[in-house]
XYZ file of C-alpha atoms in Angstrom:
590
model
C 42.499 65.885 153.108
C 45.234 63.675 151.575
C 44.175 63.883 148.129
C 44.016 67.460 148.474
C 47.994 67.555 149.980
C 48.728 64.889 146.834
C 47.422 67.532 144.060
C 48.946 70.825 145.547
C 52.306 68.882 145.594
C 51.587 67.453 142.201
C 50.786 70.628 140.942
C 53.812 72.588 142.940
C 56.061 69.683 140.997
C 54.163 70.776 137.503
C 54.758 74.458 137.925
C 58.197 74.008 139.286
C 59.260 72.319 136.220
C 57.633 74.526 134.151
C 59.445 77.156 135.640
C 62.705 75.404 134.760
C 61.704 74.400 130.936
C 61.216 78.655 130.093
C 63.835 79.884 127.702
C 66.015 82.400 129.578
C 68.216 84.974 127.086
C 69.878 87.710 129.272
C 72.460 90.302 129.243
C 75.054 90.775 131.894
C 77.437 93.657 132.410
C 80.782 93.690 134.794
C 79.635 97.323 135.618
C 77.140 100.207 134.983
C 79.667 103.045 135.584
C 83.554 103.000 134.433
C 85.847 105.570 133.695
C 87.095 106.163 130.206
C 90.323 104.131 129.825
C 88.717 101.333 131.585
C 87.427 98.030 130.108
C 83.406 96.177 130.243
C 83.028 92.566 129.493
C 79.539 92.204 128.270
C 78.059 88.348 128.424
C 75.215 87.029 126.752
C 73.583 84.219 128.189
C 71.036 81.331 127.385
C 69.983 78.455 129.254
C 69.093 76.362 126.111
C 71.298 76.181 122.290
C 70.135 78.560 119.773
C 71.186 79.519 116.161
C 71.880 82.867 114.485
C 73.111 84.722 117.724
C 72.966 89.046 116.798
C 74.977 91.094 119.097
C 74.290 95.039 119.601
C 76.007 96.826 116.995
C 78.406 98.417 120.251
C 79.018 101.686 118.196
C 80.079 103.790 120.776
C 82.729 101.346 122.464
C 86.048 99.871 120.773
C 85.126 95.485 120.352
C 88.674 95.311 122.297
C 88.385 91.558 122.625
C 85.597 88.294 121.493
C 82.746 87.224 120.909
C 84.185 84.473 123.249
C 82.398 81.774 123.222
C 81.564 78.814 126.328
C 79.471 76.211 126.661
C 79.000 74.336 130.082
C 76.818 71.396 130.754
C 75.907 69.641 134.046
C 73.901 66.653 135.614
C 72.368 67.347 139.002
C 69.936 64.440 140.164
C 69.637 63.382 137.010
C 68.369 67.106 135.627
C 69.889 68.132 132.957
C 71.188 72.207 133.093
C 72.617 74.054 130.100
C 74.373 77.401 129.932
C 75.942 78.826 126.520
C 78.140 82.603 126.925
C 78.952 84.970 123.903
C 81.118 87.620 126.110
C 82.596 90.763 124.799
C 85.543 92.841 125.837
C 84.612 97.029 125.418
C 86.676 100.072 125.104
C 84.396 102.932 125.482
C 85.086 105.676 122.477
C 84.986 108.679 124.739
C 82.455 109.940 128.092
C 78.675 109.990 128.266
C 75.393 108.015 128.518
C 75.212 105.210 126.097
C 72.875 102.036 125.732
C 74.122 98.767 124.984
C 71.430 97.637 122.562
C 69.138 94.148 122.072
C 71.009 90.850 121.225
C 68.911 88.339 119.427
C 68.987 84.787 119.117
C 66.841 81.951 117.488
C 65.823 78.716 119.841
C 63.732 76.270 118.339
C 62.169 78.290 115.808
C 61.066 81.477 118.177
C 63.445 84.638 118.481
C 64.182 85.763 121.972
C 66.026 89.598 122.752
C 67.844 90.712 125.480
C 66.987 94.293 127.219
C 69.241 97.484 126.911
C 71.451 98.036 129.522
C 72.191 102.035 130.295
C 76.186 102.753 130.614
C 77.291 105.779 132.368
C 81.009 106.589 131.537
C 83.018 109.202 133.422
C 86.849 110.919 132.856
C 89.901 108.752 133.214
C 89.799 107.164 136.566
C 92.516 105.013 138.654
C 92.937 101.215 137.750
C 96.365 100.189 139.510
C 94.025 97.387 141.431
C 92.396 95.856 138.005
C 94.120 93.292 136.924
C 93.001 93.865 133.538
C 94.285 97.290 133.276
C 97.467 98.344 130.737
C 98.624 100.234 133.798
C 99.755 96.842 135.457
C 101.274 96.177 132.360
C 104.873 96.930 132.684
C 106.072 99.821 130.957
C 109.145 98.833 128.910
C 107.605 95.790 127.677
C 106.069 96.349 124.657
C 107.037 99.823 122.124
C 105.283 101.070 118.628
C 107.701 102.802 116.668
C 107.934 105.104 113.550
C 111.203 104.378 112.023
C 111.530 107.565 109.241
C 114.403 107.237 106.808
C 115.077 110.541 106.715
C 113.633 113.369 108.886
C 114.490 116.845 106.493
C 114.041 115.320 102.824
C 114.002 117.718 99.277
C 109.882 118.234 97.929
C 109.061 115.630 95.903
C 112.341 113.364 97.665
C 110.971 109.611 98.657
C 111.150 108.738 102.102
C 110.179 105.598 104.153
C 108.470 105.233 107.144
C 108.311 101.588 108.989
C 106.251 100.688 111.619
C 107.432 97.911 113.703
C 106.067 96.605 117.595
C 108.813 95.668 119.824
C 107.666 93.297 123.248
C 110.111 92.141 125.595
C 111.206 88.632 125.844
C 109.363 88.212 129.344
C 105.682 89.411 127.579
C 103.891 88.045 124.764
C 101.211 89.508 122.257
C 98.120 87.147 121.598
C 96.187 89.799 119.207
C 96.017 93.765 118.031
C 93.030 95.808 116.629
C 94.091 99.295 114.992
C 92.267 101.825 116.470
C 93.559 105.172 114.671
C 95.344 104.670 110.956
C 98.166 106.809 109.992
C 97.382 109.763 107.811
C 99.839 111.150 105.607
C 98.496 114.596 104.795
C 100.114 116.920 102.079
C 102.588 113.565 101.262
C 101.407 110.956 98.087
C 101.750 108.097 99.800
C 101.985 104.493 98.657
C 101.949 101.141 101.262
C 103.889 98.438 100.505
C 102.609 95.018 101.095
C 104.178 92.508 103.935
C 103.600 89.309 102.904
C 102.989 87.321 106.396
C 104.263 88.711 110.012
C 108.253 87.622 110.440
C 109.125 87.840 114.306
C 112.633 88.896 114.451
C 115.266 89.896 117.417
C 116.883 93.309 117.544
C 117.316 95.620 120.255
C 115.471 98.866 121.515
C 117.416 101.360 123.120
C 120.053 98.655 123.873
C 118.058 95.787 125.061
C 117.240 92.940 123.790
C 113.860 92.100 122.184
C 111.828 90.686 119.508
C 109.934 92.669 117.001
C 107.794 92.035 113.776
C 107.127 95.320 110.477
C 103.860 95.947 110.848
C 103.346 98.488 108.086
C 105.799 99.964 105.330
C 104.841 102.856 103.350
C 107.004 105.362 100.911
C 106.208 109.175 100.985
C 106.658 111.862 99.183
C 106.428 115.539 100.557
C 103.938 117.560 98.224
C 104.434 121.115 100.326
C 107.527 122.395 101.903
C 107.438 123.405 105.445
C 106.589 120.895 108.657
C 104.783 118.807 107.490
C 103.246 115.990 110.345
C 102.633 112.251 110.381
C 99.814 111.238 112.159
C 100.148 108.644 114.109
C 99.685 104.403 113.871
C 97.566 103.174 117.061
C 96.855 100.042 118.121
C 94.932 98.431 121.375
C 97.350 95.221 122.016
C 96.122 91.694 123.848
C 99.089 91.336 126.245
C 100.108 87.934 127.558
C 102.248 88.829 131.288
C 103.563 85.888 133.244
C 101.952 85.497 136.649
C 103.194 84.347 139.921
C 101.206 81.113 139.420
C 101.665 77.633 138.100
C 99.922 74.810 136.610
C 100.271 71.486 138.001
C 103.403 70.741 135.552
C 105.378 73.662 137.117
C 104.932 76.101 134.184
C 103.849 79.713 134.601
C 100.260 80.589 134.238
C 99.895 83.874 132.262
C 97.116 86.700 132.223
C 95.693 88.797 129.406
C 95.450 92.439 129.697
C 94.655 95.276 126.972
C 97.227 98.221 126.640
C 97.155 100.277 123.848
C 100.314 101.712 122.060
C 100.723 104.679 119.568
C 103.999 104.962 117.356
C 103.761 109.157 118.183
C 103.126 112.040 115.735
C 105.863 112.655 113.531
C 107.077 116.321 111.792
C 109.059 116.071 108.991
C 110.741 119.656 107.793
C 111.057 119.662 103.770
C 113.340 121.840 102.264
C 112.301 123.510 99.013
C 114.761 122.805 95.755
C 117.010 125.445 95.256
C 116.240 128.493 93.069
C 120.048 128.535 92.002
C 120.171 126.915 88.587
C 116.638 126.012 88.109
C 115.517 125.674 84.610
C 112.952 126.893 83.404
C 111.354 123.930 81.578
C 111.561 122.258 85.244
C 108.148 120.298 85.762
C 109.166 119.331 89.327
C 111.179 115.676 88.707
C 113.289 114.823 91.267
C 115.288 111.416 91.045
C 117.667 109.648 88.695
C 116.706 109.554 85.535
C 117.081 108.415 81.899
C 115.592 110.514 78.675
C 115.265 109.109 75.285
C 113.178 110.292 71.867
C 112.267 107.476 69.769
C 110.123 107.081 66.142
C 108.821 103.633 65.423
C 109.872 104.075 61.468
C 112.463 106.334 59.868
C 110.769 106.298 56.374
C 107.817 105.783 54.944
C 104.943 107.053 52.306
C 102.124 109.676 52.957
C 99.194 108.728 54.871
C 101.095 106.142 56.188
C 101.407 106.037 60.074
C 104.420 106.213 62.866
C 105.181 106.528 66.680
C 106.977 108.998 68.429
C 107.913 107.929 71.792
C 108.802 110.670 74.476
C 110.552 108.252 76.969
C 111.564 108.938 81.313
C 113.177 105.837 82.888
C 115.179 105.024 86.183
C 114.218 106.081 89.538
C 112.141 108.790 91.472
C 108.611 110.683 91.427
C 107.922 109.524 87.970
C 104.031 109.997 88.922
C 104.355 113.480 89.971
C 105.742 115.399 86.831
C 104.745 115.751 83.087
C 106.996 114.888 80.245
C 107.458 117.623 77.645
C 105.759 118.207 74.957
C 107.422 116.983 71.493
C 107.176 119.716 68.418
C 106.296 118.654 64.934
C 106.562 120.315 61.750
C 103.570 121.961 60.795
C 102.451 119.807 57.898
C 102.861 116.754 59.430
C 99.428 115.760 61.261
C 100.020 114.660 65.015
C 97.479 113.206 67.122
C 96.964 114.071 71.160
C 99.602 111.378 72.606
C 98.587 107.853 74.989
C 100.477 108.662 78.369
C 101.533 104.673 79.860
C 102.882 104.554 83.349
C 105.103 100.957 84.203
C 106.048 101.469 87.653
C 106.697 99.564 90.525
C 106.411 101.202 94.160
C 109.463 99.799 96.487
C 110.594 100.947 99.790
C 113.124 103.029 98.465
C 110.446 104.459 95.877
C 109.220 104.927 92.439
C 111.215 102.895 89.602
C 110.059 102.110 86.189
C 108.841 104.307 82.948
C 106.571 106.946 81.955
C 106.264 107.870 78.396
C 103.693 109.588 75.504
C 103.393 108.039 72.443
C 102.115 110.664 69.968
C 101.063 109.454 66.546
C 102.121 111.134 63.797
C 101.037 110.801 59.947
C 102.488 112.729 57.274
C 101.033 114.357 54.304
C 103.550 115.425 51.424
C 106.986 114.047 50.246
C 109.534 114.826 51.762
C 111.910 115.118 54.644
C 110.731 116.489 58.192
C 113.232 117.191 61.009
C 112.008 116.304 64.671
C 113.508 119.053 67.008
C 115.732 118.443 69.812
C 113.580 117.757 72.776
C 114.893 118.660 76.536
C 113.926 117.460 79.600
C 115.489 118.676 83.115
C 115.214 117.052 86.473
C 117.158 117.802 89.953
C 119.169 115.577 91.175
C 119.488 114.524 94.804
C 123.140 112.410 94.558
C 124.902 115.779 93.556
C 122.062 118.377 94.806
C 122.100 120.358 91.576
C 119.899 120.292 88.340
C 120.400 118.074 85.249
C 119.460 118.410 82.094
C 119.268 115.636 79.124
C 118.215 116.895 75.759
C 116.972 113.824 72.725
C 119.096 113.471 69.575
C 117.843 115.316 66.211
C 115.403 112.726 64.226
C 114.026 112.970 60.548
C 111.685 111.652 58.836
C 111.897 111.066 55.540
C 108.426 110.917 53.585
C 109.537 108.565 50.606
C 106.450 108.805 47.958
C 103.495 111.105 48.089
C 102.525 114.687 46.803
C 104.726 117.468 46.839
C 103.522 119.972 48.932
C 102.325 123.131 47.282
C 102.889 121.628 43.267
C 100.371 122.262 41.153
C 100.404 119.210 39.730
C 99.382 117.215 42.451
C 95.242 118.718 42.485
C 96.105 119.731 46.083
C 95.601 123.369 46.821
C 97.905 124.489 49.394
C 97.017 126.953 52.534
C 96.975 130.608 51.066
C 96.642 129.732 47.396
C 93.431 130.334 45.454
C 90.395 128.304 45.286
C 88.934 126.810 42.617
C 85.025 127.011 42.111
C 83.097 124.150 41.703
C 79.908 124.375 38.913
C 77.141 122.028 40.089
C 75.152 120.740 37.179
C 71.445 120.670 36.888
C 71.082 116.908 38.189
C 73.924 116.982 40.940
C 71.328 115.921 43.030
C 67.643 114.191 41.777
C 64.739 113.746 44.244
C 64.802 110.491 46.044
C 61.063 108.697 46.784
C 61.494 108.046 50.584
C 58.024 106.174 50.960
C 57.055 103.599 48.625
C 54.044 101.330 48.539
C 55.446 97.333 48.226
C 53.409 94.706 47.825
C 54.939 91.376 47.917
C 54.760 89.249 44.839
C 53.741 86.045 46.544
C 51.279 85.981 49.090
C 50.539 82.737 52.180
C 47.305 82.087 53.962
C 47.356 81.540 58.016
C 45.324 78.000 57.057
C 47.971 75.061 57.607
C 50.831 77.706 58.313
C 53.310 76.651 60.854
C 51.370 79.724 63.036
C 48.084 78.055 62.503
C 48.826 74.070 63.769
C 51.003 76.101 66.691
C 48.430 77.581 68.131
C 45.918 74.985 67.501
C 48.432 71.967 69.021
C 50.346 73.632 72.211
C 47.001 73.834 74.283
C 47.411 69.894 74.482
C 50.711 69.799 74.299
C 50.868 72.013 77.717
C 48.027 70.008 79.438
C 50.186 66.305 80.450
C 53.482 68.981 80.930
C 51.303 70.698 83.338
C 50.150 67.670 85.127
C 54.064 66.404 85.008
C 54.894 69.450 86.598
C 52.012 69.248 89.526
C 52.919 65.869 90.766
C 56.543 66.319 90.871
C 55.586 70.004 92.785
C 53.597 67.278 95.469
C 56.432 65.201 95.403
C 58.820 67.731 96.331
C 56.481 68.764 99.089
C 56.015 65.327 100.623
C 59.454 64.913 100.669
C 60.774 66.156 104.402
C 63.802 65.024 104.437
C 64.645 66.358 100.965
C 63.105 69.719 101.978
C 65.102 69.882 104.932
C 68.528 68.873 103.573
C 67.881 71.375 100.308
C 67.033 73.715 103.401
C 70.253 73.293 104.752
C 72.249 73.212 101.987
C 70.886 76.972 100.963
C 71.624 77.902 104.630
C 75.488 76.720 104.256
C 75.641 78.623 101.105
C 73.909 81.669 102.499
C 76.536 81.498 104.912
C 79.465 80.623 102.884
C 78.420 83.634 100.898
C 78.577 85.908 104.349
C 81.886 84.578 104.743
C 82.852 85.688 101.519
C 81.533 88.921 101.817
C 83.375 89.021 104.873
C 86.845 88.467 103.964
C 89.544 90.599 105.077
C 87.228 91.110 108.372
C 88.726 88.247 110.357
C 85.907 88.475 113.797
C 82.802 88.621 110.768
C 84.515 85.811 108.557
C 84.941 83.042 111.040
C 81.815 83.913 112.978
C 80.018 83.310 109.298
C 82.016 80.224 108.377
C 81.610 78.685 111.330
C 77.794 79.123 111.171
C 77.823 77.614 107.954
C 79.704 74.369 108.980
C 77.505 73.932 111.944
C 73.742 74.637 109.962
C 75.249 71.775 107.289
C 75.385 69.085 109.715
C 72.803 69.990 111.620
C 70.434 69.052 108.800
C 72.870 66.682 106.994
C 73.604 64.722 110.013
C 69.416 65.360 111.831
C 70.952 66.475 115.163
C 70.749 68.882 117.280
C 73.201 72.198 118.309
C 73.594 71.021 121.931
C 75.008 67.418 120.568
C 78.201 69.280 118.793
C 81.498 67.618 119.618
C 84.463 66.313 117.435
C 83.908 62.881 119.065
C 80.031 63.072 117.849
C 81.132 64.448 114.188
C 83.175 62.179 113.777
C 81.375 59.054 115.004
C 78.458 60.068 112.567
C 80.213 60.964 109.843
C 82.121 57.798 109.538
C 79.135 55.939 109.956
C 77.734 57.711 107.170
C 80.823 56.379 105.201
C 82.732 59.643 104.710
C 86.350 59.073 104.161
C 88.806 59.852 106.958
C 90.810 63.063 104.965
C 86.965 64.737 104.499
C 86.327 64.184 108.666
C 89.869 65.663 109.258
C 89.561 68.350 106.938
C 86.238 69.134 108.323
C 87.919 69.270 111.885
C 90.670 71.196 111.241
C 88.534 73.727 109.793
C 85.794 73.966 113.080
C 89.436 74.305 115.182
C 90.419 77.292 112.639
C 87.617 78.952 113.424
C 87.893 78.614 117.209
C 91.487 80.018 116.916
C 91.697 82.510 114.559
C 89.931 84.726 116.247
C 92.469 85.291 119.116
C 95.599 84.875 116.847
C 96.468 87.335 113.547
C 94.949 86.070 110.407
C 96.122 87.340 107.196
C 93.773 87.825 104.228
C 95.024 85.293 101.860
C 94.440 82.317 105.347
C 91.298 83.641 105.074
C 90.613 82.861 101.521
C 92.131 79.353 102.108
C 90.177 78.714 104.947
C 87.358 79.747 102.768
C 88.052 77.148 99.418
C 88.395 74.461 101.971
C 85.594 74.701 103.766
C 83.717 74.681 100.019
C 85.424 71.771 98.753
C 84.916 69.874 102.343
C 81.015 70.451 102.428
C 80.774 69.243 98.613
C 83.121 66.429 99.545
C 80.981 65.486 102.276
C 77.567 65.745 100.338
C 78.431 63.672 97.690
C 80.367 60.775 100.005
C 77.560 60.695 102.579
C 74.686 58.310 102.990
């Protein structure tokens, strides 16, 4: 009877901690049901480390916040429990039924999927008790304006529009995701680029607070009328002070989500006045410069030259055409090469436009270039302006006259003399003919012959060569598996590049790629990650101290720069470093 109480419990022991060895991979949502302009956090969780984590794709929600990552590990009795979280922050993209699809994940070679989850989501509801609503944000803390230089501009007049996000001094901004980009219909448009985020302090509606330029771009109305700007919207990771405090006596702070729109804006543009219009007008509207220019004043028949038609200075050189330059009739003129050199700044369009038109004359002589207009309305006085090119000629120096009769050049109009063809203008040419070469080689002792007799043994001990260092390669594990790794870290290197300009995809793939290096490089295992660990191994492997800082700084990078703005070119640093680090490392380690 007590062997038979010893086994159950032995066996009740076995199952239990089988029970507690099975892989668990779940999904977790913080509800089923939620209004519209609410928020879901979404976790992922795993009860042992894993590699290659696949979310959902999450197409019908807004990714308002993570993947945020946490790993927790604890000791009870001397049983070891492990839990690692991917959670996600949602925005739902309008009302419905939607599934939140399978994540995946790889642990210890098998792939394990969560199950869908169903979401119902309903019209706007009331969130004045969620703390991690935008409605407990206050409202004059943080603005989105559209600052338009000029609200009733001329067609084809350049105006400015600058987006900048004002916060009060009591709130801070961790991150922002654009959810709707501006669109510029019936305007040509240009964006200028900001070169990194300046914070700045100014004041909005005569208070004080700080503000960065978001987005700059210079328009130009194509259609007169109203014409609208869509508007710039963003969903904004707001830091708001709490009634709490640490242990130091500073105030703790909570994140909520609020999201801002700079507001449609209608511009009215005024046609140009009929009153004076020329009409040779092509539609320029600026200040501008006019010039006609030949490369050569003289030279011989056949003989080549440039004629420039030239517009400098500043407006919507893009949006007209130059006129056309007239040549004399018997001087051969080629289609012109249009060139555009112009820079795009906030105030608009500066640089030069211009046709070069090749010309080549054919007699002696001297050719007048007409006077050449151009017209173009100006917005300092509000009238239209016309500049017309000086008188050029070209003087033809040596060459036939045109129309002499000396010269064996018929002109246009003038009779034609007949041509007699004799008898043998043209003889019969043979177009096959049977050659036959007038020394011949046999195959016997050709270079052909001892090839083909020789590389059969040649290829036999290459073959053999090439078998045992195959077996070699095989045998080798920890060869295989560091050549394994190394193509992982480029695979994912190469994600990373893909991924540039994508800040969430980038870092997710660098990091990878960092982690499946050591992994192999260093034979341990995901759960064992920690800077104290890297670095321990790493200088016992004899890698210098800048490579283990380097290395460091970059797994911190990618930690941060997923809650903080990123610009592309960080990205592309962040990206040669962590490529000269890993080569750094594989050629220093041992």
């Amino acid at each position: 009877m007590k062997l038979f109480k010893h086994i159950t419990v032995l066996l009740l022991l076995l199952s239990t901690s089988f029970t507690f060895s099975q892989v668990e991979f779940e999904a977790r949502v913080s509800k089923k049901k939620l209004g519209v302009n609410e928020r879901l956090r979404v976790d992922f969780s795993m009860n042992e480390d894993g590699d290659n984590f696949n979310p959902p794709s999450f197409d019908d929600f807004h990714i308002i916040g993570g993947p945020n990552q946490s790993v927790s590990h604890s000791w009870i009795n001397g049983k070891r429990t492990f839990k690692k979280t991917y959670s996600y922050f949602l925005s739902p993209k309008q009302q419905g039924q939607f599934i939140i699809g399978q994540a995946t994940i790889e642990i210890e070679g098998e792939t394990y999927s969560t199950s869908d989850i169903a979401i119902t989501v309903t019209k706007a509801v009331s969130t004045f008790n969620d703390p991690n609503s935008p409605n407990t944000v206050p409202e004059n803390s943080i603005h989105l304006v559209a600052e338009v230089s000029k609200s009733n501009p001329y067609l084809n007049e350049a105006i400015t529009v600058v987006y900048k996000l004002y916060v009060s001094p009591t709130t801070g901004v961790s991150n922002w995701r654009e959810i709707d980009s501006p669109k510029y219909n019936d305007f040509w448009s240009q964006n200028i680029d900001i070169k990194g985020l300046k914070i700045e302090n100014g004041t909005y509606k005569g208070e004080d607070y700080r503000y960065v330029v978001l987005r700059k771009a210079v328009l130009y109305p194509q259609k007169t009328g109203e014409l609208a700007i869509e508007p710039l919207t963003l969903d904004i990771t707001i830091d708001i002070p709490t009634n709490r405090r640490d242990i130091f006596g500073g105030r703790l702070m909570s994140q909520a989500h609020k999201t801002v729109s700079a507001g449609r804006r209608t511009i009215k543009v005024k046609p140009l006045p009929e009153t004076g219009r020329p009409l040779d007008f092509s539609g320029a509207v600026g200040d501008f410069n006019f010039n006609v220019t030949t490369s050569k004043n003289s030279l011989n028949a056949n003989e080549s030259l440039q004629a420039k038609v030239e517009v400098s200075g500043k407006g919507n050189l893009k949006l007209f055409q130059l006129p056309r330059l007239t040549m004399p009739s018997s001087l051969e003129v080629y289609e012109p090469e249009h060139s555009e050199k112009v820079n795009t700044y906030l105030s608009g369009m500066q640089g030069t436009i211009s046709d070069v038109y090749t010309v080549v004359p054919q007699y002696k002589g001297k050719y007048p270039i007409p006077t050449v207009s151009f017209s173009y309305f100006d917005l300092k006085t509000e009238s239209y302006k016309r500049i017309s090119s000086e008188e050029l000629v070209i003087d033809v120096l040596e060459g036939p006259v045109y129309g002499a009769s000396d010269n064996n050049i018929v002109a246009q109009g003038t009779d034609k003399q007949k041509v007699i063809l004799s008898n043998d203008q043209f003889v019969f040419v043979k177009t096959e003919a049977d050659l036959v070469p007038k020394e011949s080689s046999d195959f016997f002792k050709s270079t052909g012959f001892w090839t083909g007799l020789l590389g059969p043994l040649l290829a036999i001990p290459l073959a053999i060569a090439f078998r045992r260092k195959k077996e070699e390669r095989a045998n080798d594990i920890v060869g295989n598996r560091l050549r394994k790794a190394d193509r992982l870290a480029k695979r994912y290197l190469s994600e990373a590049k893909k991924a540039l300009g994508n800040k969430e995809a980038f870092y997710v793939a660098l990091e990878k790629a960092l982690h499946n290096y050591l992994k192999a490089k260093l034979n341990i295992e995901t759960n064992e990650f920690s800077k104290e660990k890297i670095k321990e191994l790493l200088e016992e492997r004899q890698v210098d101290q800048f490579a283990i800082n380097e290395f460091d700084t970059l797994l911190e990078h990618c930690e941060l720069a997923r809650y903080t703005p990123i610009t592309s070119v960080a990205m592309q640093q962040d990206y040669d470093k962590a490529s000269r680090t890993i080569h750094t490392i594989d050629k220093q380690i041992k």
